[in-house]
XYZ file of N, CA and C in Angstrom:
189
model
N 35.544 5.897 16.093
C 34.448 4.970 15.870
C 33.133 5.683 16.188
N 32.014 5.677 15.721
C 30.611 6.056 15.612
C 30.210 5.498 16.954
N 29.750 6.345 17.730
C 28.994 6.078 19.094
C 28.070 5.074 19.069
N 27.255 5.144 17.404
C 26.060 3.957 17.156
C 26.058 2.889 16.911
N 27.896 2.892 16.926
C 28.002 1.579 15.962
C 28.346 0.556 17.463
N 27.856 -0.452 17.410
C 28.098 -1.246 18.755
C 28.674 -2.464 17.942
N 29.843 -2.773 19.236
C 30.933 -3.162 18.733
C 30.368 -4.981 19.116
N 30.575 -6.067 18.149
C 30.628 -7.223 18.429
C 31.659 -8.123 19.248
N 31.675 -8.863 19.555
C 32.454 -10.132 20.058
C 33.883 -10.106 19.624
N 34.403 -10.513 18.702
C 35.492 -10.509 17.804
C 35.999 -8.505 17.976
N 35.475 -7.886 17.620
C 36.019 -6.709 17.462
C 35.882 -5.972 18.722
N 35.564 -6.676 20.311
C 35.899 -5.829 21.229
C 37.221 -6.497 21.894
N 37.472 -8.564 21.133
C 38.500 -9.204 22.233
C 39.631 -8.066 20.777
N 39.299 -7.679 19.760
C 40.625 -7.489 19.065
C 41.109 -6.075 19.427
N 40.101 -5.331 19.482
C 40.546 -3.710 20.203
C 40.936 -3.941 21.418
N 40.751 -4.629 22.353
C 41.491 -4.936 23.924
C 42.570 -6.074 24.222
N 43.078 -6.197 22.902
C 43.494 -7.576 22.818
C 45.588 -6.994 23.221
N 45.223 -5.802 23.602
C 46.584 -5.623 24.456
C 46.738 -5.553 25.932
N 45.219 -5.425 26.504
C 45.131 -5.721 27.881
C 44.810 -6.605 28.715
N 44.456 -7.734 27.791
C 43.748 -8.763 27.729
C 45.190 -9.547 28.292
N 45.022 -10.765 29.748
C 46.247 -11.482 29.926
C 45.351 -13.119 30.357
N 46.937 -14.083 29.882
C 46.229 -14.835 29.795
C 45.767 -15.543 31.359
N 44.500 -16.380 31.540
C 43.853 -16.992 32.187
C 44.216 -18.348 32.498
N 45.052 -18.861 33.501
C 45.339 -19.873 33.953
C 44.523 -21.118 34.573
N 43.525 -21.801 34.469
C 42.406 -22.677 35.295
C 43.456 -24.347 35.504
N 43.229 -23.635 36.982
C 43.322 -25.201 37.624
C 42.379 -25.783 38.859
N 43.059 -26.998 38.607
C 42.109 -27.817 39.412
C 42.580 -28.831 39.903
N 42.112 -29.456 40.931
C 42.986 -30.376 41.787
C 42.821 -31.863 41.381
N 43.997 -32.229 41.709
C 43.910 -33.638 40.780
C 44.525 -34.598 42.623
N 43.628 -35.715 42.654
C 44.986 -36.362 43.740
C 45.447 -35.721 45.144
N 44.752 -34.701 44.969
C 45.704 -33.989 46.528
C 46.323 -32.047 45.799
N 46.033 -32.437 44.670
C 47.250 -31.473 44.380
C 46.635 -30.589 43.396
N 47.089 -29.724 43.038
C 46.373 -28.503 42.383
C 47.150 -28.327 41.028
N 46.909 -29.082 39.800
C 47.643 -28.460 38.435
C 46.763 -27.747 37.138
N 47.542 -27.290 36.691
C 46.665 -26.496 35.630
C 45.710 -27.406 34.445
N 44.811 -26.870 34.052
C 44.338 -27.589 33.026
C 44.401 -28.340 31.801
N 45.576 -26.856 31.521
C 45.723 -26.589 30.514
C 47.271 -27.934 29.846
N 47.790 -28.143 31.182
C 48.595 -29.554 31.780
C 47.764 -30.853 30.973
N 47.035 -30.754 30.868
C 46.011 -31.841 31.008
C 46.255 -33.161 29.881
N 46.291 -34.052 29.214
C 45.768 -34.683 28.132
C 44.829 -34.673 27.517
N 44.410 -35.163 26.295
C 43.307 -34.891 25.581
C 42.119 -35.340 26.508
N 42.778 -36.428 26.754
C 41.238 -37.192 27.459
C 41.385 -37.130 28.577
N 42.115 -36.208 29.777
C 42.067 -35.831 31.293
C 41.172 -34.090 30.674
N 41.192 -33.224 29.674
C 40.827 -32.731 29.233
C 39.196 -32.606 29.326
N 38.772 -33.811 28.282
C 37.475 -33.904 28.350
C 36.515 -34.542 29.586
N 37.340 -35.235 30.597
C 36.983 -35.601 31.635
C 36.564 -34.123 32.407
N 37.257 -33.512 32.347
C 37.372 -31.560 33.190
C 36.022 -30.871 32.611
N 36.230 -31.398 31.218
C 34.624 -30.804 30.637
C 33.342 -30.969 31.351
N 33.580 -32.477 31.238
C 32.358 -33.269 31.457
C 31.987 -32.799 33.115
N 33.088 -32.270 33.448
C 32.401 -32.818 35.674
C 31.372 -32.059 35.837
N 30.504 -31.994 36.937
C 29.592 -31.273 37.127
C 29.734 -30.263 38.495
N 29.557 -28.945 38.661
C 29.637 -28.277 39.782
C 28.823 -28.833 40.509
N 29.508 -28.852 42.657
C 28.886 -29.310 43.549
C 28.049 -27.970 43.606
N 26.726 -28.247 44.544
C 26.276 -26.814 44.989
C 25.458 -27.458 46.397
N 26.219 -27.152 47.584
C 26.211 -27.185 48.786
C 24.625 -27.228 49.438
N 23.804 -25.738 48.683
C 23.004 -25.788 49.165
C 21.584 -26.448 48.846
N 21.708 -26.741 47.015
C 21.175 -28.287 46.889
C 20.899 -29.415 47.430
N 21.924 -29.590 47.949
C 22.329 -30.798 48.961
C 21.948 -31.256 49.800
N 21.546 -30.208 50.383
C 21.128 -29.908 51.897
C 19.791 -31.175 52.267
N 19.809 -31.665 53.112
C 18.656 -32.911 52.950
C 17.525 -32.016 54.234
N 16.513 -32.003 53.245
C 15.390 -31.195 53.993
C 14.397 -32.227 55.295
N 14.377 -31.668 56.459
C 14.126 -32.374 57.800
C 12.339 -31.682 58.068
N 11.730 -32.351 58.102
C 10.440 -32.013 57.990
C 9.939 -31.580 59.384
């Protein structure tokens, strides 16, 4: 391949696409930790929708 030629999206997952393994995401449901991918359509889009906590947002400022 040409040093100049810079490789896109599609043609770097397909040239690595033998080292490439798959990615498991879970998340806790209830107490308990199952995969996502477990999920139903619409426990699915619920997973979409949530929003990350961020701790230090949070934080309630004391004057």
């Amino acid at each position: 391949m040409n040093k100049e030629h810079k490789m896109n999206k599609e043609e770097i997952l397909k040239a690595n696409a033998d080292k490439r393994t798959k990615c498991v995401v879970y998340t806790r449901v209830m107490g308990y930790h199952r995969p996502v991918e477990s999920f139903n359509l619409g426990k699915k889009g619920e997973h979409k929708e949530r929003v990350a906590f961020c701790e230090g947002s949070a934080k309630i400022k004391i004057a």
